[in-house]
């Protein structure tokens, strides 16, 4: 990333100073604005009063995706509580209306319509799977709502009505595959995913990269329904194919069965190189470190990151949700959502969606737990890519990190 995308020296000095502050105070340095008349900050009929602004939260609190989405629910609430403790946004406290997408895409669509049309929320923090995002996207675009979407995803999308706080394909998939080739000498890959849009599109991108740009070979490709729990036939196919790398995008509760059955079949990190796009500390709670030890994940955030901002974030999260609570990649990206929205609203001096959207490009979070991030004009974040190895205790040890922030490129040439 070139210097023109980085803060100026005075700004950088300020960021470094802010890093030593307690988390909420440090995050608050992105801006603060006093109360303005409601008629001035709300010209489109949103649920905003002189003392309150209403937002929506739409995740799967139940169903197969709850194992992954619970952390997002918690992190967004933590950020909102911290913002409210500081006085709120434009002098107004945030009130949250929580809806359960229940791991069902039509339910996500129905609940998003309720939040935007009936509740008239100022913004929504929500979704996890690409299927749920695709289900709600037409509604957000029709009703001119604003969604902060926290999950790493396949890219190939850019909407005026969405801020993407997770990684797109070039920041996760391509970086991970290049690392696999360079550091593990991987030339043959077995692609595995859950059967919906994100894994299938991600693996299409992976196949293109391996075959066309790396000169490698795909020796297997399999997909299974969400919630699938019997992977014995797949494991037999893997043993026959003998890939250098198992490249996996199995999501939700299926991860628990997948990794336990791999270990039972003798496929462990000591014998087989496996790189996944979809196991974070959240999934590790169910999978168990003993079943994932020695395998690798490609993410932008791991709870073990050693910086002052992350240590404060982890401390605050555990204080709110208990000492055994863990924080995965998407959980951290979800935490960024309310802070990015706060910064954009205060920059715009308004809760109106069009004004907030216009103010969003260039918004920075210098004290994000993952490190400095910034919103690109394409509504994705500049961020670093990282690879980490699973440990027996369920934690991750970072083994690789991109030297600079990666510019988000949701429409990479040659992959569409």
XYZ file of C-alpha atoms in Angstrom:
416
model
C 0.000 0.000 0.000
C 1.418 3.369 -0.970
C 2.071 6.208 1.467
C -0.763 8.239 0.003
C -3.252 5.909 1.677
C -1.632 6.237 5.098
C -2.175 9.051 7.599
C 0.122 12.053 7.628
C 2.929 12.149 10.205
C 1.038 14.307 12.763
C -1.980 12.031 12.404
C 0.199 8.941 12.792
C 1.768 10.391 15.947
C -1.706 10.981 17.322
C -2.722 7.397 16.513
C 0.278 5.991 18.311
C -0.561 8.079 21.344
C -4.191 6.982 21.253
C -3.156 3.347 21.211
C -2.107 3.558 24.843
C -5.493 4.812 26.013
C -8.266 2.583 27.352
C -10.210 1.113 24.449
C -13.462 3.084 24.550
C -11.642 6.356 25.074
C -9.228 5.558 22.262
C -12.048 4.613 19.899
C -13.848 7.802 20.836
C -11.019 9.851 19.353
C -12.515 9.225 15.911
C -14.813 12.151 16.618
C -17.392 13.687 18.873
C -20.270 15.981 18.109
C -22.777 17.747 20.302
C -26.542 17.379 20.050
C -28.153 19.042 17.058
C -31.881 19.658 16.509
C -33.710 16.492 15.444
C -35.197 18.243 12.431
C -31.665 18.925 11.262
C -30.167 15.444 11.793
C -33.194 13.409 10.672
C -34.898 14.572 7.495
C -36.019 11.153 6.220
C -38.330 9.892 8.963
C -35.930 7.582 10.783
C -36.487 6.487 14.391
C -34.578 9.407 15.863
C -35.783 11.651 18.688
C -34.145 14.410 20.716
C -32.681 11.809 23.086
C -32.544 8.496 21.196
C -31.610 6.845 17.915
C -32.865 3.352 17.131
C -30.725 0.787 15.290
C -31.313 -2.813 14.302
C -29.311 -5.944 14.958
C -29.978 -8.946 12.719
C -28.034 -12.155 13.313
C -28.708 -15.847 13.880
C -29.214 -16.293 17.606
C -30.569 -19.785 16.891
C -29.934 -22.539 14.344
C -26.725 -23.920 12.855
C -25.131 -20.474 12.416
C -25.562 -19.417 16.053
C -22.138 -20.900 16.884
C -20.598 -18.302 14.561
C -22.936 -15.326 14.969
C -23.269 -15.120 18.754
C -19.913 -13.348 18.970
C -21.075 -10.690 16.512
C -24.183 -10.023 18.591
C -22.042 -9.609 21.688
C -19.388 -7.421 20.055
C -21.877 -5.019 18.482
C -23.675 -4.666 21.805
C -20.367 -4.027 23.582
C -19.496 -1.235 21.136
C -22.972 0.301 21.496
C -22.760 0.150 25.289
C -19.361 1.865 25.189
C -20.635 4.560 22.826
C -23.675 5.159 25.030
C -21.448 5.402 28.109
C -19.586 8.201 26.327
C -22.809 10.095 25.640
C -24.046 8.430 22.479
C -24.039 9.907 18.973
C -24.955 13.526 18.281
C -26.170 13.710 21.877
C -28.492 10.717 21.488
C -28.283 7.297 23.132
C -28.517 4.242 20.904
C -31.410 1.827 21.415
C -31.159 -1.585 19.763
C -33.968 -3.679 18.299
C -32.685 -7.259 18.083
C -34.044 -9.696 15.504
C -33.151 -13.370 15.030
C -32.494 -14.494 11.458
C -32.597 -18.073 12.813
C -30.081 -19.368 10.231
C -32.833 -19.093 7.611
C -32.413 -16.753 4.637
C -36.122 -15.932 4.074
C -36.358 -15.071 7.765
C -33.446 -12.674 7.367
C -35.294 -10.970 4.508
C -38.517 -10.740 6.510
C -36.779 -9.327 9.590
C -34.792 -6.787 7.580
C -38.020 -5.471 6.045
C -39.510 -5.141 9.534
C -36.505 -3.225 10.818
C -36.381 -0.815 7.880
C -40.079 -0.321 7.089
C -41.833 -0.764 10.424
C -39.147 0.192 12.940
C -37.442 2.761 10.679
C -34.041 2.043 12.205
C -31.188 4.388 11.342
C -28.871 1.487 10.485
C -28.574 -2.295 10.876
C -25.627 -4.325 12.102
C -26.106 -7.819 10.829
C -25.882 -10.997 8.758
C -23.032 -13.505 8.653
C -23.394 -15.786 5.641
C -23.377 -14.413 2.120
C -26.705 -16.144 1.601
C -28.272 -14.027 4.338
C -26.638 -10.879 2.966
C -27.874 -11.610 -0.545
C -31.355 -12.228 0.871
C -31.546 -8.813 2.543
C -29.619 -6.753 -0.017
C -32.566 -6.015 -2.360
C -34.572 -4.807 0.621
C -31.818 -2.514 1.873
C -31.397 -1.072 -1.613
C -35.125 -0.610 -2.175
C -35.762 0.967 1.228
C -32.437 2.829 1.270
C -31.276 1.245 4.514
C -27.680 0.928 5.675
C -26.128 -2.424 6.634
C -22.796 -2.966 8.385
C -21.761 -6.484 7.337
C -18.951 -8.066 9.390
C -18.028 -11.303 7.643
C -15.118 -12.169 5.374
C -16.748 -12.984 2.043
C -16.213 -13.786 -1.628
C -16.191 -10.204 -2.901
C -17.724 -9.521 -6.332
C -20.175 -7.117 -4.729
C -20.343 -3.428 -3.936
C -23.495 -1.708 -2.736
C -24.180 1.879 -1.749
C -26.204 0.474 1.117
C -23.567 -1.811 2.678
C -20.321 -1.175 4.553
C -18.249 -4.379 4.490
C -16.081 -4.593 7.629
C -14.682 -8.073 6.904
C -12.204 -9.168 4.252
C -13.026 -9.689 0.599
C -11.444 -12.461 -1.496
C -8.108 -10.853 -2.351
C -7.461 -10.039 1.306
C -8.165 -13.571 2.541
C -8.365 -16.244 -0.168
C -5.586 -15.130 -2.516
C -3.258 -14.144 0.311
C -3.835 -17.531 1.963
C -3.214 -19.510 -1.226
C -0.043 -17.570 -2.004
C 1.229 -18.266 1.513
C 0.376 -21.957 1.107
C 2.465 -22.153 -2.064
C 5.375 -20.082 -0.806
C 5.682 -21.408 2.742
C 4.257 -24.935 2.460
C 5.157 -25.695 -1.177
C 1.532 -26.647 -1.843
C 0.830 -27.559 -5.470
C -2.252 -29.775 -5.207
C -5.421 -28.694 -3.419
C -8.638 -30.384 -2.285
C -11.441 -27.789 -2.035
C -14.215 -28.316 0.520
C -17.138 -26.065 1.395
C -20.645 -25.784 2.731
C -23.195 -25.663 -0.064
C -24.172 -22.031 -0.525
C -22.928 -18.934 -2.311
C -19.895 -17.945 -0.199
C -18.024 -21.284 -0.243
C -18.907 -22.002 -3.873
C -17.851 -18.567 -5.103
C -14.765 -18.605 -2.890
C -13.706 -21.968 -4.275
C -14.339 -20.793 -7.825
C -11.896 -17.944 -7.114
C -9.477 -20.380 -5.446
C -9.568 -22.783 -8.409
C -8.891 -19.935 -10.834
C -5.953 -18.723 -8.751
C -4.404 -22.151 -8.284
C -4.753 -23.261 -11.895
C -4.242 -20.014 -13.812
C -1.858 -18.049 -11.608
C 0.010 -20.642 -9.521
C 0.280 -23.503 -11.982
C -1.155 -25.859 -9.373
C -3.840 -28.536 -9.572
C -7.227 -29.124 -7.939
C -7.491 -32.807 -7.036
C -10.952 -32.681 -5.456
C -13.891 -30.380 -4.811
C -16.854 -31.207 -2.578
C -19.804 -29.315 -1.013
C -22.178 -30.293 1.774
C -25.440 -28.767 3.111
C -25.333 -26.424 6.090
C -25.646 -28.497 9.246
C -24.170 -31.612 7.589
C -22.477 -33.887 10.118
C -21.262 -37.038 8.301
C -17.987 -36.499 6.475
C -16.754 -40.106 6.286
C -17.119 -40.405 2.506
C -15.327 -37.087 2.056
C -12.471 -38.220 4.275
C -12.050 -41.345 2.136
C -11.825 -39.162 -0.985
C -9.184 -37.002 0.690
C -7.102 -40.055 1.589
C -7.218 -41.268 -2.011
C -6.403 -37.843 -3.496
C -3.485 -37.137 -1.110
C -3.566 -33.331 -1.598
C -0.720 -31.095 -0.477
C -3.390 -28.826 1.007
C -6.968 -29.245 2.152
C -8.522 -25.826 1.493
C -11.737 -25.603 3.527
C -14.729 -23.301 3.846
C -17.048 -25.422 5.990
C -19.188 -23.134 8.143
C -21.273 -23.153 11.296
C -21.938 -26.245 13.354
C -20.696 -28.563 10.590
C -17.152 -27.609 11.603
C -17.508 -29.532 14.845
C -18.232 -32.837 13.115
C -15.762 -32.195 10.287
C -12.673 -31.669 12.423
C -13.529 -34.341 14.978
C -13.971 -36.874 12.165
C -10.734 -35.786 10.483
C -8.817 -36.482 13.680
C -10.582 -39.796 14.226
C -9.471 -40.799 10.715
C -5.858 -39.888 11.477
C -5.853 -36.664 9.439
C -4.158 -34.249 11.842
C -2.012 -31.158 11.597
C 1.077 -33.282 12.140
C 0.368 -35.263 8.971
C -1.689 -33.033 6.683
C -1.531 -29.352 5.738
C -5.006 -27.788 6.024
C -5.877 -24.120 5.514
C -9.380 -22.890 6.285
C -11.266 -19.683 5.641
C -13.891 -20.334 8.267
C -12.566 -21.416 11.668
C -12.065 -18.644 14.197
C -11.891 -18.686 17.986
C -15.718 -18.747 17.976
C -15.891 -22.048 16.077
C -13.024 -23.422 18.174
C -15.331 -23.482 21.176
C -17.245 -26.299 19.505
C -14.470 -27.855 17.437
C -11.990 -28.161 20.304
C -8.342 -27.191 20.033
C -7.273 -30.825 20.202
C -9.096 -31.480 16.915
C -7.688 -28.455 15.060
C -4.130 -28.226 16.416
C -1.604 -27.852 13.618
C -4.160 -26.710 11.037
C -4.206 -23.102 9.799
C -6.745 -20.281 9.381
C -6.570 -17.288 7.036
C -8.116 -14.233 8.726
C -7.341 -10.596 9.439
C -7.807 -10.854 13.211
C -6.950 -13.334 15.946
C -7.565 -12.842 19.653
C -3.874 -13.383 20.361
C -2.753 -10.244 18.450
C -0.200 -8.457 20.599
C -1.095 -4.770 20.626
C -2.458 -2.415 23.277
C -5.792 -1.815 21.528
C -6.503 -5.526 21.223
C -5.548 -6.249 24.815
C -8.008 -3.581 25.974
C -10.694 -4.993 23.663
C -10.196 -8.555 24.913
C -10.313 -7.345 28.513
C -13.538 -5.403 27.935
C -15.142 -8.304 26.068
C -14.317 -10.811 28.801
C -15.513 -8.383 31.465
C -18.851 -8.154 29.667
C -19.315 -11.801 28.705
C -17.222 -13.834 31.111
C -13.608 -14.995 31.406
C -14.177 -17.939 29.048
C -15.566 -15.773 26.238
C -13.521 -15.830 23.028
C -13.198 -13.405 20.129
C -12.965 -14.502 16.517
C -12.301 -12.597 13.291
C -15.935 -11.773 12.524
C -16.595 -10.827 16.146
C -13.885 -8.164 15.952
C -15.127 -6.957 12.545
C -18.638 -6.699 14.007
C -17.263 -4.585 16.853
C -15.984 -2.079 14.284
C -19.457 -1.519 12.810
C -20.973 0.778 15.459
C -17.724 2.761 15.716
C -17.515 3.284 11.957
C -21.167 4.344 11.902
C -20.597 6.740 14.799
C -17.687 8.360 12.975
C -19.647 8.711 9.733
C -22.754 10.127 11.444
C -20.706 12.717 13.290
C -18.765 13.614 10.157
C -22.061 14.035 8.272
C -23.803 15.790 11.160
C -26.834 13.678 10.316
C -28.401 10.226 10.655
C -29.800 10.404 7.102
C -28.537 7.341 5.221
C -27.435 9.192 2.085
C -25.407 11.673 4.124
C -23.837 8.946 6.270
C -22.918 6.945 3.158
C -21.365 10.016 1.530
C -19.306 10.672 4.660
C -18.056 7.096 5.026
C -15.133 6.827 2.552
C -11.948 7.884 4.285
C -13.272 7.203 7.795
C -10.432 5.790 9.917
C -10.295 3.695 13.074
C -6.693 4.118 14.186
C -7.278 2.152 17.385
C -9.168 -0.874 16.052
C -8.179 -4.121 17.806
C -6.837 -5.524 14.525
C -4.828 -2.349 13.939
C -5.442 0.731 11.791
C -8.332 0.383 9.317
C -9.889 2.787 6.843
C -13.006 2.731 4.659
C -12.235 2.676 0.927
C -14.479 4.330 -1.643
C -15.737 0.839 -2.529
C -17.124 0.503 1.039
C -14.606 -2.190 2.070
C -11.778 -1.764 4.570
C -8.066 -1.425 4.110
C -6.723 -4.092 6.468
C -3.926 -6.593 6.946
C -4.115 -10.306 6.143
C -2.857 -12.926 8.596
C -2.338 -16.690 8.856
C -2.400 -18.444 12.225
C -1.854 -21.996 13.431
C -4.402 -23.644 15.711
C -3.106 -24.572 19.163
C -4.219 -27.468 21.417
C -5.806 -25.024 23.885
C -8.069 -23.571 21.181
C -6.086 -20.398 20.616
C -4.205 -19.325 17.483
C -0.536 -18.481 16.941
C -0.007 -15.928 14.156
C 2.665 -17.186 11.744
C 2.305 -14.729 8.845
C 1.097 -11.172 8.314
C 0.965 -8.980 5.232
C 3.684 -6.330 5.538
C 1.281 -3.506 4.696
C -2.425 -2.807 4.673
C -4.074 -4.530 1.722
C -6.177 -2.338 -0.534
C -9.665 -3.898 -0.861
C -10.404 -5.083 -4.398
C -13.841 -6.745 -4.522
C -13.690 -7.084 -8.330
C -10.187 -8.453 -9.050
C -9.329 -8.760 -12.721
C -9.254 -12.317 -14.012
C -11.548 -13.764 -11.335
C -14.997 -12.541 -12.335
